[in-house]
PDB file of C-alpha atoms and ligand atoms in Angstrom:
ATOM      1  CA  MET U   1      99.045 125.793 102.364  1.00  0.00           C
ATOM      2  CA  ALA U   2      97.711 122.234 103.260  1.00  0.00           C
ATOM      3  CA  SER U   3      99.533 119.072 101.835  1.00  0.00           C
ATOM      4  CA  ILE U   4      98.020 117.844  98.582  1.00  0.00           C
ATOM      5  CA  LEU U   5      98.387 114.474 100.109  1.00  0.00           C
ATOM      6  CA  GLU U   6      98.730 113.547 103.792  1.00  0.00           C
ATOM      7  CA  THR U   7      98.792 109.717 105.755  1.00  0.00           C
ATOM      8  CA  ARG U   8      98.535 109.827 109.308  1.00  0.00           C
ATOM      9  CA  SER U   9      99.507 106.222 111.343  1.00  0.00           C
ATOM     10  CA  VAL U  10      98.232 104.184 108.097  1.00  0.00           C
ATOM     11  CA  THR U  11      97.847 100.147 109.025  1.00  0.00           C
ATOM     12  CA  LYS U  12      97.427  97.478 106.518  1.00  0.00           C
ATOM     13  CA  LYS U  13      97.225  94.106 107.760  1.00  0.00           C
ATOM     14  CA  PHE U  14      96.684  90.746 106.009  1.00  0.00           C
ATOM     15  CA  GLY U  15      95.302  88.154 108.867  1.00  0.00           C
ATOM     16  CA  GLY U  16      98.285  88.548 111.093  1.00  0.00           C
ATOM     17  CA  PHE U  17     100.939  90.196 109.125  1.00  0.00           C
ATOM     18  CA  THR U  18     101.063  93.674 109.131  1.00  0.00           C
ATOM     19  CA  ALA U  19     102.185  94.863 105.375  1.00  0.00           C
ATOM     20  CA  VAL U  20     101.690  98.455 106.186  1.00  0.00           C
ATOM     21  CA  ASP U  21     102.746  99.678 109.723  1.00  0.00           C
ATOM     22  CA  ASN U  22     101.889 103.302 111.191  1.00  0.00           C
ATOM     23  CA  VAL U  23     102.758 105.172 107.893  1.00  0.00           C
ATOM     24  CA  SER U  24     102.763 109.087 108.200  1.00  0.00           C
ATOM     25  CA  LEU U  25     103.695 111.211 105.268  1.00  0.00           C
ATOM     26  CA  SER U  26     103.145 114.009 103.812  1.00  0.00           C
ATOM     27  CA  VAL U  27     103.370 115.661 100.003  1.00  0.00           C
ATOM     28  CA  GLU U  28     103.538 119.094  99.326  1.00  0.00           C
ATOM     29  CA  PRO U  29     101.969 120.711  95.932  1.00  0.00           C
ATOM     30  CA  GLY U  30     104.775 120.515  93.113  1.00  0.00           C
ATOM     31  CA  GLU U  31     106.700 117.220  94.989  1.00  0.00           C
ATOM     32  CA  ILE U  32     107.924 114.194  92.529  1.00  0.00           C
ATOM     33  CA  ARG U  33     108.045 112.223  95.006  1.00  0.00           C
ATOM     34  CA  PHE U  34     109.678 108.761  95.095  1.00  0.00           C
ATOM     35  CA  ILE U  35     108.543 105.633  97.595  1.00  0.00           C
ATOM     36  CA  ILE U  36     110.903 103.228  97.668  1.00  0.00           C
ATOM     37  CA  GLY U  37     112.061 100.080  99.623  1.00  0.00           C
ATOM     38  CA  PRO U  38     113.336  96.705  99.156  1.00  0.00           C
ATOM     39  CA  ASN U  39     110.706  93.503  97.763  1.00  0.00           C
ATOM     40  CA  GLY U  40     107.895  93.289 100.388  1.00  0.00           C
ATOM     41  CA  ALA U  41     108.889  96.637 102.174  1.00  0.00           C
ATOM     42  CA  GLY U  42     104.724  97.189 101.557  1.00  0.00           C
ATOM     43  CA  LYS U  43     105.184  99.653  98.539  1.00  0.00           C
ATOM     44  CA  SER U  44     102.367  98.778  96.427  1.00  0.00           C
ATOM     45  CA  THR U  45     100.269  97.607  99.415  1.00  0.00           C
ATOM     46  CA  PHE U  46     100.710 101.627 100.466  1.00  0.00           C
ATOM     47  CA  PHE U  47      99.920 102.642  96.742  1.00  0.00           C
ATOM     48  CA  LYS U  48      96.961 101.218  97.362  1.00  0.00           C
ATOM     49  CA  LEU U  49      95.696 101.924 100.147  1.00  0.00           C
ATOM     50  CA  VAL U  50      96.215 105.921  99.033  1.00  0.00           C
ATOM     51  CA  ILE U  51      94.516 105.086  95.672  1.00  0.00           C
ATOM     52  CA  GLY U  52      91.448 103.185  97.344  1.00  0.00           C
ATOM     53  CA  ILE U  53      92.091  99.532  96.612  1.00  0.00           C
ATOM     54  CA  HIS U  54      92.822  98.465  99.951  1.00  0.00           C
ATOM     55  CA  SER U  55      91.327 100.444 103.271  1.00  0.00           C
ATOM     56  CA  PRO U  56      93.418 100.687 105.873  1.00  0.00           C
ATOM     57  CA  ASN U  57      92.655  98.869 109.492  1.00  0.00           C
ATOM     58  CA  THR U  58      93.919 102.068 111.286  1.00  0.00           C
ATOM     59  CA  GLY U  59      94.922 105.547 110.475  1.00  0.00           C
ATOM     60  CA  THR U  60      93.517 108.514 108.009  1.00  0.00           C
ATOM     61  CA  ILE U  61      94.243 109.397 104.754  1.00  0.00           C
ATOM     62  CA  LEU U  62      93.945 113.090 103.734  1.00  0.00           C
ATOM     63  CA  TYR U  63      94.066 114.562 100.026  1.00  0.00           C
ATOM     64  CA  LYS U  64      94.132 118.231 100.202  1.00  0.00           C
ATOM     65  CA  GLY U  65      93.036 118.296 103.620  1.00  0.00           C
ATOM     66  CA  GLN U  66      89.627 115.915 103.071  1.00  0.00           C
ATOM     67  CA  ASN U  67      89.027 112.884 104.310  1.00  0.00           C
ATOM     68  CA  ILE U  68      89.336 110.074 102.029  1.00  0.00           C
ATOM     69  CA  GLU U  69      90.278 107.049 103.059  1.00  0.00           C
ATOM     70  CA  LYS U  70      86.828 105.693 102.649  1.00  0.00           C
ATOM     71  CA  LEU U  71      85.835 106.909  99.221  1.00  0.00           C
ATOM     72  CA  LYS U  72      86.150 104.671  96.198  1.00  0.00           C
ATOM     73  CA  LEU U  73      89.360 104.978  93.392  1.00  0.00           C
ATOM     74  CA  HIS U  74      86.635 106.514  90.808  1.00  0.00           C
ATOM     75  CA  GLU U  75      85.954 108.815  93.710  1.00  0.00           C
ATOM     76  CA  ARG U  76      89.071 109.801  94.631  1.00  0.00           C
ATOM     77  CA  ILE U  77      89.795 110.165  90.971  1.00  0.00           C
ATOM     78  CA  ASN U  78      86.855 112.807  90.535  1.00  0.00           C
ATOM     79  CA  LEU U  79      88.557 114.692  93.520  1.00  0.00           C
ATOM     80  CA  GLY U  80      91.341 115.243  90.966  1.00  0.00           C
ATOM     81  CA  MET U  81      93.692 112.364  91.634  1.00  0.00           C
ATOM     82  CA  GLY U  82      95.308 110.370  88.297  1.00  0.00           C
ATOM     83  CA  VAL U  83      96.661 106.439  88.437  1.00  0.00           C
ATOM     84  CA  LYS U  84      98.667 104.411  86.536  1.00  0.00           C
ATOM     85  CA  PHE U  85      98.998 100.768  87.938  1.00  0.00           C
ATOM     86  CA  GLN U  86     102.098  98.951  87.032  1.00  0.00           C
ATOM     87  CA  ALA U  87     100.976  96.932  84.308  1.00  0.00           C
ATOM     88  CA  PRO U  88      99.757  99.615  81.211  1.00  0.00           C
ATOM     89  CA  SER U  89      96.349  99.181  81.145  1.00  0.00           C
ATOM     90  CA  VAL U  90      96.042 100.360  77.591  1.00  0.00           C
ATOM     91  CA  PHE U  91      92.291  99.728  75.619  1.00  0.00           C
ATOM     92  CA  SER U  92      94.525  97.376  72.837  1.00  0.00           C
ATOM     93  CA  GLU U  93      91.481  97.559  70.366  1.00  0.00           C
ATOM     94  CA  LEU U  94      91.272 101.473  70.712  1.00  0.00           C
ATOM     95  CA  THR U  95      93.731 103.847  68.521  1.00  0.00           C
ATOM     96  CA  VAL U  96      96.436 105.808  70.541  1.00  0.00           C
ATOM     97  CA  LEU U  97      93.762 108.741  69.669  1.00  0.00           C
ATOM     98  CA  GLN U  98      90.660 107.013  70.387  1.00  0.00           C
ATOM     99  CA  ASN U  99      92.663 106.133  74.410  1.00  0.00           C
ATOM    100  CA  LEU U 100      93.066 109.810  74.796  1.00  0.00           C
ATOM    101  CA  SER U 101      90.017 110.864  73.849  1.00  0.00           C
ATOM    102  CA  LEU U 102      87.923 108.466  75.922  1.00  0.00           C
ATOM    103  CA  ALA U 103      90.323 109.341  79.159  1.00  0.00           C
ATOM    104  CA  ASN U 104      89.963 112.624  78.795  1.00  0.00           C
ATOM    105  CA  ASN U 105      86.934 113.978  81.298  1.00  0.00           C
ATOM    106  CA  ARG U 106      87.823 117.433  81.747  1.00  0.00           C
ATOM    107  CA  LYS U 107      87.456 120.850  79.341  1.00  0.00           C
ATOM    108  CA  ASP U 108      90.782 122.481  80.652  1.00  0.00           C
ATOM    109  CA  SER U 109      92.630 118.942  79.782  1.00  0.00           C
ATOM    110  CA  LEU U 110      96.003 119.104  78.478  1.00  0.00           C
ATOM    111  CA  LYS U 111      96.595 119.463  74.664  1.00  0.00           C
ATOM    112  CA  VAL U 112      96.419 115.802  72.632  1.00  0.00           C
ATOM    113  CA  ASN U 113      98.774 117.188  70.337  1.00  0.00           C
ATOM    114  CA  ASP U 114     101.155 118.412  73.191  1.00  0.00           C
ATOM    115  CA  LEU U 115     101.140 114.932  74.905  1.00  0.00           C
ATOM    116  CA  LEU U 116     101.491 112.910  71.381  1.00  0.00           C
ATOM    117  CA  ASN U 117     104.716 115.269  71.062  1.00  0.00           C
ATOM    118  CA  ASP U 118     106.082 115.014  74.671  1.00  0.00           C
ATOM    119  CA  PHE U 119     105.036 110.760  74.716  1.00  0.00           C
ATOM    120  CA  SER U 120     106.686 110.398  71.474  1.00  0.00           C
ATOM    121  CA  LEU U 121     103.456 108.405  69.940  1.00  0.00           C
ATOM    122  CA  GLU U 122     102.710 111.281  66.883  1.00  0.00           C
ATOM    123  CA  LYS U 123     103.368 109.000  64.700  1.00  0.00           C
ATOM    124  CA  GLU U 124     101.712 106.285  65.686  1.00  0.00           C
ATOM    125  CA  LYS U 125      98.399 108.277  67.059  1.00  0.00           C
ATOM    126  CA  ASN U 126      96.135 106.362  64.436  1.00  0.00           C
ATOM    127  CA  ASN U 127      97.606 102.958  65.286  1.00  0.00           C
ATOM    128  CA  LEU U 128      95.954 100.427  67.859  1.00  0.00           C
ATOM    129  CA  ALA U 129      97.187 100.305  71.476  1.00  0.00           C
ATOM    130  CA  GLY U 130      97.558  96.685  71.457  1.00  0.00           C
ATOM    131  CA  ASP U 131     100.180  97.187  68.718  1.00  0.00           C
ATOM    132  CA  LEU U 132     102.898  99.823  70.541  1.00  0.00           C
ATOM    133  CA  SER U 133     106.208  98.835  71.898  1.00  0.00           C
ATOM    134  CA  HIS U 134     105.775  97.844  75.593  1.00  0.00           C
ATOM    135  CA  GLY U 135     107.676 101.136  76.344  1.00  0.00           C
ATOM    136  CA  LYS U 136     105.192 102.981  74.378  1.00  0.00           C
ATOM    137  CA  LYS U 137     102.208 101.608  75.987  1.00  0.00           C
ATOM    138  CA  GLN U 138     103.506 102.804  79.423  1.00  0.00           C
ATOM    139  CA  TRP U 139     103.774 106.163  78.037  1.00  0.00           C
ATOM    140  CA  LEU U 140     100.433 105.853  76.824  1.00  0.00           C
ATOM    141  CA  ASP U 141      99.414 104.778  79.899  1.00  0.00           C
ATOM    142  CA  ILE U 142     100.761 107.788  81.673  1.00  0.00           C
ATOM    143  CA  ALA U 143      99.831 110.120  79.441  1.00  0.00           C
ATOM    144  CA  LEU U 144      96.213 108.579  79.814  1.00  0.00           C
ATOM    145  CA  SER U 145      96.484 109.095  83.781  1.00  0.00           C
ATOM    146  CA  THR U 146      97.621 112.517  83.083  1.00  0.00           C
ATOM    147  CA  ILE U 147      95.228 114.114  79.868  1.00  0.00           C
ATOM    148  CA  SER U 148      92.704 115.476  82.511  1.00  0.00           C
ATOM    149  CA  LYS U 149      95.318 117.558  84.366  1.00  0.00           C
ATOM    150  CA  PRO U 150      94.954 116.031  87.769  1.00  0.00           C
ATOM    151  CA  ASP U 151      96.648 118.002  90.351  1.00  0.00           C
ATOM    152  CA  LEU U 152      98.445 114.398  91.929  1.00  0.00           C
ATOM    153  CA  VAL U 153      98.935 111.585  90.064  1.00  0.00           C
ATOM    154  CA  PHE U 154     100.260 107.996  90.731  1.00  0.00           C
ATOM    155  CA  LEU U 155     102.636 105.918  89.194  1.00  0.00           C
ATOM    156  CA  ASP U 156     103.516 102.434  90.557  1.00  0.00           C
ATOM    157  CA  GLU U 157     107.299 101.353  88.986  1.00  0.00           C
ATOM    158  CA  PRO U 158     106.722 103.209  85.570  1.00  0.00           C
ATOM    159  CA  THR U 159     109.531 101.843  83.976  1.00  0.00           C
ATOM    160  CA  ALA U 160     109.362  98.604  84.486  1.00  0.00           C
ATOM    161  CA  GLY U 161     110.531  96.647  81.578  1.00  0.00           C
ATOM    162  CA  LEU U 162     111.860  99.627  79.613  1.00  0.00           C
ATOM    163  CA  SER U 163     115.495 100.404  78.502  1.00  0.00           C
ATOM    164  CA  LEU U 164     117.831 102.846  79.529  1.00  0.00           C
ATOM    165  CA  ASP U 165     116.895 105.637  77.385  1.00  0.00           C
ATOM    166  CA  GLU U 166     113.363 104.888  77.453  1.00  0.00           C
ATOM    167  CA  THR U 167     113.687 105.450  81.217  1.00  0.00           C
ATOM    168  CA  LYS U 168     115.383 108.570  80.738  1.00  0.00           C
ATOM    169  CA  LEU U 169     113.243 109.378  78.572  1.00  0.00           C
ATOM    170  CA  THR U 170     110.390 108.449  81.137  1.00  0.00           C
ATOM    171  CA  GLY U 171     111.799 110.702  83.637  1.00  0.00           C
ATOM    172  CA  GLU U 172     111.811 113.893  81.102  1.00  0.00           C
ATOM    173  CA  ILE U 173     108.342 113.703  80.733  1.00  0.00           C
ATOM    174  CA  VAL U 174     107.358 113.420  84.554  1.00  0.00           C
ATOM    175  CA  LYS U 175     109.316 116.413  85.077  1.00  0.00           C
ATOM    176  CA  ASN U 176     108.025 118.177  82.387  1.00  0.00           C
ATOM    177  CA  LEU U 177     104.402 117.592  83.277  1.00  0.00           C
ATOM    178  CA  ASN U 178     105.345 118.230  86.988  1.00  0.00           C
ATOM    179  CA  LYS U 179     106.681 121.817  85.745  1.00  0.00           C
ATOM    180  CA  GLN U 180     103.028 122.267  83.765  1.00  0.00           C
ATOM    181  CA  GLY U 181     102.028 121.754  87.903  1.00  0.00           C
ATOM    182  CA  ILE U 182     100.943 118.172  87.858  1.00  0.00           C
ATOM    183  CA  THR U 183     102.523 116.853  91.328  1.00  0.00           C
ATOM    184  CA  PHE U 184     103.619 112.980  91.149  1.00  0.00           C
ATOM    185  CA  VAL U 185     104.028 110.011  93.957  1.00  0.00           C
ATOM    186  CA  VAL U 186     106.165 107.272  92.122  1.00  0.00           C
ATOM    187  CA  VAL U 187     107.046 103.516  93.669  1.00  0.00           C
ATOM    188  CA  GLY U 188     109.783 103.217  92.062  1.00  0.00           C
ATOM    189  CA  HIS U 189     112.737 100.449  91.935  1.00  0.00           C
ATOM    190  CA  ASP U 190     115.067 102.004  89.648  1.00  0.00           C
ATOM    191  CA  MET U 191     117.924 104.333  91.656  1.00  0.00           C
ATOM    192  CA  ASP U 192     119.047 105.932  88.458  1.00  0.00           C
ATOM    193  CA  PHE U 193     115.038 106.970  87.787  1.00  0.00           C
ATOM    194  CA  VAL U 194     114.829 107.921  91.393  1.00  0.00           C
ATOM    195  CA  LYS U 195     118.317 110.223  91.037  1.00  0.00           C
ATOM    196  CA  GLN U 196     117.196 112.020  87.666  1.00  0.00           C
ATOM    197  CA  THR U 197     113.454 112.324  88.746  1.00  0.00           C
ATOM    198  CA  ALA U 198     112.613 112.715  92.530  1.00  0.00           C
ATOM    199  CA  SER U 199     112.311 115.526  94.345  1.00  0.00           C
ATOM    200  CA  LYS U 200     111.935 113.541  97.478  1.00  0.00           C
ATOM    201  CA  VAL U 201     112.035 110.081  98.935  1.00  0.00           C
ATOM    202  CA  SER U 202     110.331 108.249 101.014  1.00  0.00           C
ATOM    203  CA  LEU U 203     112.060 104.816 101.597  1.00  0.00           C
ATOM    204  CA  LEU U 204     109.529 101.794 103.398  1.00  0.00           C
ATOM    205  CA  HIS U 205     111.392  98.918 105.028  1.00  0.00           C
ATOM    206  CA  LEU U 206     109.695  96.177 106.679  1.00  0.00           C
ATOM    207  CA  GLY U 207     106.431  98.199 106.156  1.00  0.00           C
ATOM    208  CA  LYS U 208     107.142 100.947 108.547  1.00  0.00           C
ATOM    209  CA  MET U 209     108.766 104.620 106.787  1.00  0.00           C
ATOM    210  CA  PHE U 210     112.696 104.192 107.335  1.00  0.00           C
ATOM    211  CA  ILE U 211     113.618 107.654 106.001  1.00  0.00           C
ATOM    212  CA  GLU U 212     112.656 110.478 104.283  1.00  0.00           C
ATOM    213  CA  GLY U 213     114.471 113.075 102.354  1.00  0.00           C
ATOM    214  CA  SER U 214     116.199 113.967  99.618  1.00  0.00           C
ATOM    215  CA  VAL U 215     117.812 111.642  96.962  1.00  0.00           C
ATOM    216  CA  ASP U 216     121.915 112.180  98.256  1.00  0.00           C
ATOM    217  CA  GLN U 217     120.413 112.162 101.925  1.00  0.00           C
ATOM    218  CA  VAL U 218     118.705 108.819 101.723  1.00  0.00           C
ATOM    219  CA  LEU U 219     120.852 107.045  99.607  1.00  0.00           C
ATOM    220  CA  SER U 220     124.074 108.222 101.236  1.00  0.00           C
ATOM    221  CA  ASP U 221     122.120 106.920 104.812  1.00  0.00           C
ATOM    222  CA  LYS U 222     124.228 103.899 106.471  1.00  0.00           C
ATOM    223  CA  GLY U 223     121.003 101.880 107.615  1.00  0.00           C
ATOM    224  CA  VAL U 224     119.655 102.170 103.850  1.00  0.00           C
ATOM    225  CA  ASN U 225     122.731 100.769 102.437  1.00  0.00           C
ATOM    226  CA  ASP U 226     122.433  97.975 104.618  1.00  0.00           C
ATOM    227  CA  ILE U 227     118.795  97.173 104.136  1.00  0.00           C
ATOM    228  CA  TYR U 228     119.480  97.046 100.204  1.00  0.00           C
ATOM    229  CA  LEU U 229     122.538  94.825 100.622  1.00  0.00           C
ATOM    230  CA  GLY U 230     119.977  92.686 102.994  1.00  0.00           C
ATOM    231  CA  LEU U 231     122.241  93.242 106.427  1.00  0.00           C
ATOM    232  CA  SER U 232     118.973  94.684 108.461  1.00  0.00           C
TER     233      SER U 232
HETATM  234  N1  ATP E 301      96.846  90.981  99.241  1.00  0.00           N
HETATM  235  C1  ATP E 301      97.300  90.255 100.306  1.00  0.00           C
HETATM  236  N2  ATP E 301      97.444  89.474 101.144  1.00  0.00           N
HETATM  237  C2  ATP E 301      98.214  89.005 101.979  1.00  0.00           C
HETATM  238  N3  ATP E 301      99.759  89.361 102.039  1.00  0.00           N
HETATM  239  C3  ATP E 301      99.863  90.445 101.444  1.00  0.00           C
HETATM  240  C4  ATP E 301      99.347  90.780 100.144  1.00  0.00           C
HETATM  241  N4  ATP E 301      99.319  91.947  99.233  1.00  0.00           N
HETATM  242  C5  ATP E 301     100.460  92.147 100.104  1.00  0.00           C
HETATM  243  N5  ATP E 301     101.013  91.185 100.820  1.00  0.00           N
HETATM  244  C6  ATP E 301     102.204  91.096 101.359  1.00  0.00           C
HETATM  245  O1  ATP E 301     102.651  92.448 102.395  1.00  0.00           O
HETATM  246  C7  ATP E 301     104.268  92.680 102.039  1.00  0.00           C
HETATM  247  C8  ATP E 301     104.218  93.523 101.645  1.00  0.00           C
HETATM  248  O2  ATP E 301     104.059  93.583  99.833  1.00  0.00           O
HETATM  249  P1  ATP E 301     104.014  94.450  98.929  1.00  0.00           P
HETATM  250  O3  ATP E 301     103.341  94.366  97.627  1.00  0.00           O
HETATM  251  O4  ATP E 301     103.497  95.976  99.189  1.00  0.00           O
HETATM  252  O5  ATP E 301     105.826  94.917  98.914  1.00  0.00           O
HETATM  253  P2  ATP E 301     106.361  96.129  97.889  1.00  0.00           P
HETATM  254  O6  ATP E 301     107.194  96.857  98.970  1.00  0.00           O
HETATM  255  O7  ATP E 301     105.470  96.448  96.613  1.00  0.00           O
HETATM  256  O8  ATP E 301     107.674  94.811  97.122  1.00  0.00           O
HETATM  257  P3  ATP E 301     107.709  94.598  95.851  1.00  0.00           P
HETATM  258  O9  ATP E 301     108.938  95.473  95.678  1.00  0.00           O
HETATM  259  O10 ATP E 301     108.146  93.382  95.443  1.00  0.00           O
HETATM  260  O11 ATP E 301     106.902  95.078  94.282  1.00  0.00           O
HETATM  261  C9  ATP E 301     104.583  91.196 100.968  1.00  0.00           C
HETATM  262  O12 ATP E 301     104.952  90.593 102.208  1.00  0.00           O
HETATM  263  C10 ATP E 301     103.314  90.941 100.640  1.00  0.00           C
HETATM  264  O13 ATP E 301     103.267  89.256 100.534  1.00  0.00           O
HETATM  265 MG1   MG E 302     105.248  96.529  94.665  1.00  0.00          MG
END
């Protein structure tokens, strides 16, 4: 079976600076793949290449075997990709329910009541999204990116600004959605969240793919320790 997402030797330069350097990666259906790495490693740039905000200077991006690197963000979403940006992008002036019905563009979507329940948003369903706590805005945003049951969802730092308990619940939500058939690619910083949630980890360093493997393999690697301690 084809990988759900594959990048082949993808490079992105800003002027003379190479932010993403020859990165090849394959994500198989059913994974919860984390992209980790220190500040400036190229994670968000890679994320933007895959969802269509940047185009690569060289290299190929395949979604289910189809070449997509020339497609725009909305065209990639129409193919079955879901995206959640780092800052919550909910409609503040609409209620939680209105946000969910706007985002829902497929008949076989996830059930609104199940989503409200999974994301602990039941009590707030008629509240304006702008009045939600930061954590609940993040969850509503994840719900918006998954309601149409995309096959592949990208989350950029979904636990930024969340408490420990909220982070843990976010991991449970992601794992629950994964069991319902959604493959995830998550840009993450929070190692507890990575350990709780990831099925496989790819670590970028200075724009290059440094190591890939299970959470244990990657976090026990001596080179990875040096990178996070700033020694290499
Ligand atoms: N639009 C841009 N123009 C010029 N340089 C950029 C641009 N976007 C990113 N960069 C540079 O590319 C490098 C990688 O940035 P990127 O945001 O991808 O890193 P990151 O791994 O997401 O870091 P962080 O963990 O801090 O979010 C950085 O040195 C950054 O300054
Ligand atoms: Mg980033």
